[in-house]
Coordinates of C-alpha atoms and ligand atoms in Angstrom, one line a residue:
M1 CA -13.4 -20.1 4.9
T2 CA -12.6 -16.9 6.8
I3 CA -11.1 -13.9 5.8
I4 CA -7.5 -15.0 7.1
D5 CA -7.6 -18.3 5.7
A6 CA -8.3 -17.5 2.1
L7 CA -5.3 -14.8 2.7
T8 CA -3.2 -17.6 3.7
Q9 CA -4.0 -20.2 1.4
A10 CA -3.5 -17.3 -1.6
N11 CA -0.4 -16.1 0.3
E12 CA 1.4 -19.7 -0.2
Q13 CA 0.0 -19.7 -3.7
L14 CA 1.8 -16.6 -4.9
S15 CA 5.1 -17.3 -3.0
A16 CA 6.9 -17.0 -5.5
L17 CA 6.0 -13.2 -6.3
P18 CA 8.1 -10.3 -4.6
S19 CA 4.9 -9.6 -2.4
P20 CA 2.7 -12.2 -2.2
E21 CA 1.0 -11.0 1.3
L22 CA 0.6 -7.6 -0.3
E23 CA -1.1 -9.1 -4.0
A24 CA -3.0 -11.4 -1.7
R25 CA -4.7 -8.8 0.3
L26 CA -5.4 -6.1 -2.7
L27 CA -7.1 -9.1 -4.6
L28 CA -9.0 -9.8 -1.7
A29 CA -10.4 -6.4 -1.0
H30 CA -11.1 -5.6 -4.7
V31 CA -13.0 -9.5 -4.6
L32 CA -14.9 -8.3 -1.1
R33 CA -15.4 -4.3 -3.0
K34 CA -13.6 -3.2 0.4
P35 CA -11.1 -1.4 1.4
Q36 CA -7.8 -3.3 2.1
T37 CA -7.7 -1.6 5.4
W38 CA -10.8 -3.0 6.5
L39 CA -9.4 -6.8 6.1
F40 CA -7.4 -5.8 9.0
A41 CA -10.6 -5.5 11.1
N42 CA -12.4 -8.5 9.8
E43 CA -9.9 -11.2 9.8
T44 CA -12.4 -14.0 11.5
R45 CA -15.4 -13.2 8.8
P46 CA -16.7 -15.9 6.6
V47 CA -16.2 -15.4 2.6
G48 CA -19.3 -16.6 0.6
P49 CA -18.6 -19.6 -1.9
A50 CA -19.1 -17.5 -4.8
R51 CA -16.6 -14.9 -3.6
T52 CA -14.3 -17.7 -2.5
S53 CA -14.4 -19.0 -5.7
K54 CA -13.7 -16.0 -7.8
Y55 CA -10.9 -14.7 -5.6
F56 CA -9.2 -18.4 -6.0
T57 CA -9.5 -18.1 -9.5
L58 CA -7.5 -14.3 -9.6
V59 CA -4.9 -15.8 -7.4
S60 CA -4.4 -18.6 -9.9
R61 CA -4.2 -16.3 -12.7
R62 CA -2.0 -13.5 -11.2
K63 CA 0.1 -17.2 -10.4
R64 CA 0.1 -17.1 -13.9
R65 CA 1.4 -13.9 -14.1
V66 CA -1.6 -12.2 -15.2
P67 CA -0.8 -8.2 -13.9
L68 CA -3.0 -6.8 -11.1
A69 CA -4.4 -4.4 -12.5
Y70 CA -5.6 -6.9 -15.6
L71 CA -7.4 -8.6 -12.6
T72 CA -8.7 -5.7 -10.9
H73 CA -9.1 -3.7 -14.0
Q74 CA -8.2 -0.6 -12.1
K75 CA -4.7 1.4 -12.3
E76 CA -4.6 4.9 -10.4
F77 CA -2.6 7.2 -12.9
Y78 CA -1.8 11.3 -12.3
G79 CA -4.1 10.6 -9.2
L80 CA -6.8 9.1 -11.1
D81 CA -8.7 5.8 -11.9
F82 CA -8.5 4.0 -14.6
Y83 CA -9.8 1.1 -16.4
V84 CA -7.4 -1.2 -17.9
D85 CA -7.4 -4.7 -19.8
K86 CA -5.0 -6.8 -22.3
H87 CA -6.1 -4.3 -24.9
V88 CA -4.2 -1.3 -23.6
L89 CA -0.7 -0.9 -21.6
I90 CA -1.1 -0.3 -18.0
P91 CA 0.3 3.2 -17.4
R92 CA 3.2 3.8 -15.9
P93 CA 4.1 6.2 -12.8
E94 CA 7.2 7.7 -15.1
T95 CA 4.7 8.6 -17.9
E96 CA 3.3 11.4 -15.3
Q97 CA 6.7 13.1 -16.2
L98 CA 5.3 13.4 -19.5
V99 CA 1.9 15.1 -18.1
N100 CA 3.8 17.3 -15.7
K101 CA 5.5 18.4 -18.5
S102 CA 2.7 19.0 -20.9
L103 CA 0.8 21.0 -18.1
D104 CA 4.0 23.1 -18.0
V105 CA 3.8 24.0 -21.7
L106 CA 0.4 24.7 -21.4
A107 CA 0.6 27.1 -18.4
N108 CA 2.6 29.3 -20.5
F109 CA 0.1 29.1 -22.5
D110 CA -2.5 29.9 -20.2
S111 CA -0.6 33.0 -18.6
R112 CA -1.7 34.4 -21.7
R113 CA -5.0 33.1 -21.4
Q114 CA -6.1 33.0 -18.0
V115 CA -9.1 34.5 -17.7
S116 CA -12.0 35.2 -14.6
N117 CA -15.0 33.7 -14.7
R118 CA -16.4 36.8 -16.0
A119 CA -14.6 37.2 -19.0
L120 CA -14.6 33.8 -19.8
K121 CA -16.4 34.4 -22.4
R122 CA -14.3 36.9 -24.0
A123 CA -11.4 34.5 -24.6
T124 CA -10.0 35.4 -27.8
T125 CA -10.4 32.8 -30.9
E126 CA -6.4 32.2 -31.4
L127 CA -6.2 31.6 -27.2
K128 CA -9.6 28.9 -27.8
N129 CA -7.8 27.0 -30.5
F130 CA -5.1 25.9 -28.6
V131 CA -4.8 22.2 -30.2
V132 CA -3.4 19.3 -28.2
A133 CA -2.4 16.0 -29.6
D134 CA -1.8 13.0 -27.8
I135 CA -0.2 10.0 -30.0
G136 CA -1.0 6.6 -28.9
T137 CA -3.5 7.1 -26.5
G138 CA -3.5 3.9 -24.9
S139 CA -6.1 3.9 -22.4
G140 CA -6.2 8.1 -22.8
C141 CA -4.5 8.1 -19.5
I142 CA -2.2 11.2 -20.8
A143 CA -5.4 13.2 -22.4
I144 CA -7.3 12.8 -19.4
S145 CA -5.5 13.7 -16.9
I146 CA -4.4 16.9 -18.5
A147 CA -8.0 17.5 -19.5
H148 CA -8.9 16.4 -15.4
S149 CA -6.5 19.2 -14.5
Y150 CA -8.4 22.1 -16.0
L151 CA -11.3 20.8 -14.6
Q152 CA -10.3 21.5 -11.1
P153 CA -11.4 25.5 -9.9
K154 CA -8.3 27.0 -8.9
I155 CA -8.6 29.8 -6.3
R156 CA -6.8 32.9 -7.5
L157 CA -6.0 35.3 -4.9
A158 CA -6.8 39.0 -5.8
Y159 CA -6.5 42.3 -3.9
G160 CA -7.4 40.3 -1.0
E161 CA -10.3 38.3 -1.8
S162 CA -10.4 34.9 -3.3
R163 CA -11.6 34.4 -6.8
Q164 CA -12.1 31.2 -8.1
A165 CA -10.6 31.3 -11.7
Y166 CA -11.3 29.0 -14.6
H167 CA -9.3 28.0 -17.2
L168 CA -10.5 26.1 -20.2
P169 CA -9.2 22.8 -21.2
P170 CA -7.4 22.3 -24.5
K171 CA -9.0 21.2 -27.7
T172 CA -7.5 17.5 -27.9
Y173 CA -7.3 15.1 -30.3
A174 CA -6.4 11.6 -29.2
T175 CA -5.1 8.8 -30.9
D176 CA -4.2 5.4 -31.7
L177 CA -3.6 2.3 -33.8
S178 CA -5.7 0.1 -32.0
P179 CA -9.5 0.3 -32.4
A180 CA -10.1 -1.8 -28.9
A181 CA -7.6 0.6 -27.0
L182 CA -9.7 3.9 -28.1
Q183 CA -12.7 2.5 -26.9
I184 CA -11.3 2.1 -23.5
A185 CA -9.5 5.1 -24.3
R186 CA -13.4 6.7 -24.7
R187 CA -15.1 4.6 -21.6
N188 CA -12.0 6.3 -19.3
A189 CA -13.0 9.7 -20.8
Q190 CA -16.5 9.0 -19.8
N191 CA -15.7 7.7 -16.4
V192 CA -13.1 10.7 -15.0
L193 CA -14.5 13.7 -17.1
G194 CA -18.4 13.0 -17.5
T195 CA -19.9 13.1 -21.2
S196 CA -19.2 16.4 -22.4
H197 CA -15.1 16.6 -22.7
N198 CA -12.9 18.1 -24.7
I199 CA -11.3 15.1 -26.4
T200 CA -12.0 13.5 -29.5
F201 CA -10.6 10.0 -30.4
L202 CA -9.0 9.1 -33.8
Q203 CA -7.8 6.1 -35.0
G204 CA -5.0 5.6 -37.3
N205 CA -1.1 5.7 -38.3
L206 CA 1.0 8.5 -35.9
L207 CA -0.4 11.7 -36.9
E208 CA -2.6 11.0 -39.9
P209 CA -5.6 11.1 -37.8
L210 CA -5.2 14.6 -36.7
P211 CA -7.5 16.7 -38.7
E212 CA -5.9 20.4 -38.2
K213 CA -2.5 21.1 -36.7
A214 CA -1.5 21.1 -33.2
D215 CA 0.5 23.2 -30.8
L216 CA 1.5 21.1 -28.9
I217 CA 1.8 17.2 -29.8
I218 CA 2.7 14.5 -26.8
A219 CA 3.4 11.1 -27.4
N220 CA 4.2 8.0 -25.7
L221 CA 4.7 5.8 -28.3
P222 CA 6.6 2.0 -27.9
Y223 CA 10.1 2.3 -27.4
L224 CA 11.5 -0.7 -26.2
S225 CA 14.5 -2.4 -28.3
E226 CA 14.0 -6.5 -28.8
R227 CA 16.6 -7.2 -26.7
E228 CA 14.6 -5.2 -23.8
Y229 CA 11.1 -6.5 -24.7
A230 CA 13.0 -10.4 -24.4
E231 CA 14.3 -9.2 -20.9
T232 CA 11.3 -7.9 -19.5
R233 CA 9.1 -9.7 -16.4
P234 CA 6.4 -12.1 -17.6
E235 CA 3.8 -10.1 -16.6
V236 CA 5.0 -6.8 -19.2
K237 CA 4.7 -9.5 -21.7
Q238 CA 0.9 -10.3 -21.7
E239 CA 0.5 -6.4 -22.1
P240 CA -0.4 -5.7 -26.0
K241 CA 3.1 -6.1 -27.9
E242 CA 2.0 -3.5 -30.3
A243 CA 2.5 -1.1 -26.8
L244 CA 6.1 -1.9 -26.5
L245 CA 7.2 -3.0 -29.4
G246 CA 7.0 -1.4 -33.1
G247 CA 9.8 1.4 -33.2
G248 CA 12.4 -2.0 -34.9
P249 CA 15.4 -3.8 -33.5
N250 CA 16.4 -0.3 -31.2
G251 CA 13.2 0.7 -30.6
Q252 CA 13.3 4.3 -32.0
S253 CA 11.8 4.2 -35.4
L254 CA 8.3 5.4 -34.8
I255 CA 9.2 8.3 -32.8
K256 CA 11.8 9.4 -35.8
Q257 CA 9.2 8.7 -37.9
L258 CA 6.8 11.0 -36.0
L259 CA 9.2 13.7 -35.7
K260 CA 10.2 13.5 -38.9
R261 CA 6.3 14.0 -40.4
A262 CA 6.4 16.6 -37.4
P263 CA 6.4 19.7 -39.1
E264 CA 3.7 19.4 -41.0
Y265 CA 1.5 18.5 -38.5
L266 CA 2.5 21.4 -35.9
K267 CA 1.6 25.3 -35.9
P268 CA 4.8 27.3 -36.6
S269 CA 5.8 27.8 -32.8
G270 CA 4.5 23.9 -31.9
K271 CA 6.2 21.6 -29.8
V272 CA 6.4 18.0 -29.4
I273 CA 6.9 16.1 -26.1
Y274 CA 7.5 12.3 -26.0
E275 CA 8.7 10.1 -24.0
S276 CA 12.2 7.7 -24.5
T277 CA 14.3 4.8 -23.2
G278 CA 14.1 4.8 -19.5
G279 CA 11.1 7.1 -19.4
V280 CA 13.3 10.2 -20.1
V281 CA 11.0 13.1 -21.4
L282 CA 12.1 14.6 -25.0
E283 CA 11.2 18.1 -26.5
W284 CA 10.7 18.9 -29.6
D285 CA 10.8 22.9 -31.4
N286 CA 9.2 23.1 -34.6
Ligands
SAM301 C1 3.7 2.6 -24.9 S1 1.7 2.7 -25.0 C2 1.3 4.1 -24.3 C3 0.1 4.5 -24.0 C4 -0.7 5.5 -23.1 N1 -0.7 6.7 -24.1 C5 0.6 5.5 -22.1 O1 1.3 6.3 -21.8 O2 0.2 4.6 -21.3 C6 2.1 3.0 -27.2 C7 0.4 3.4 -27.8 O3 0.8 3.5 -28.9 C8 0.3 2.9 -29.5 N2 0.7 2.9 -30.8 C9 1.7 2.1 -31.6 N3 1.8 1.9 -32.7 C10 1.3 3.1 -33.3 C11 1.3 3.5 -34.2 N4 1.9 3.5 -35.5 N5 0.0 5.1 -34.4 C12 -0.4 5.1 -33.5 N6 -0.5 4.8 -32.1 C13 0.2 3.4 -32.2 C14 -0.2 1.4 -29.3 O4 -1.7 1.2 -29.4 C15 -0.1 1.8 -27.8 O5 -1.5 2.0 -27.2

């Protein structure tokens, strides 16, 4: 079977989906480990029997509305590749706003601790001790994207010369109720950040696992109401239920519990940033 034959058959099988042609291409590119554009230039090439069989297994799972990201085990978030499977929520584009907002808060703090390479070691203890907590970390996408943005050398222009200025990544705790999700978050941290990073993954309910007070708590906890959940696409129903539901009938009870107990876990001028209904990012100050 040639590439174009495989794509044509898959396209027919996926015709009930909104973008069958694109999905057929993405799946084949994944199976062949080639960029999607490569397929256009190689339509008459044969696909071997093992790969054909693997491809049509994935196509039939996609037809049964398994999310594409669970089939390719990959989702891009904040310009980075994250491994995902059925144990974690697939990161949503709207959650990138939560990362942006968190980076704004950190940048305010960083303006005080911005240090040149030479002065790095002299950063004060107070500044080094900035603590971030990502509650309900799932795939780890929020904590890892924040840490990654700190690892990028930033070019600073001073007195007409360009110098590299490094920021220290904040000490971060990332928590989740689900041990399976934490395993994936750890794997993603290693893939994206390497073996030595500043994130400690902890299992437990809401803020309870935190071993010290935080300056910034970030939370993307389940917030769908039972009605919203009932009306979601079939793909969403294949994501972990505990990542979407758990906030009671109106979806708000987990975040309410977190905000109620936040003063115990925040430093005096600490802040909570959280995602709520419709992907809206909200702030709460201690
Ligand atoms: C909406 S998902 C968000 C995942 C990830 N932070 C993201 O933005 O893609 C919510 C996460 O919170 C976790 N969770 C649910 N209830 C929790 C609780 N009581 N304490 C800690 N984590 C919880 C779920 O296991 C899930 O990983």
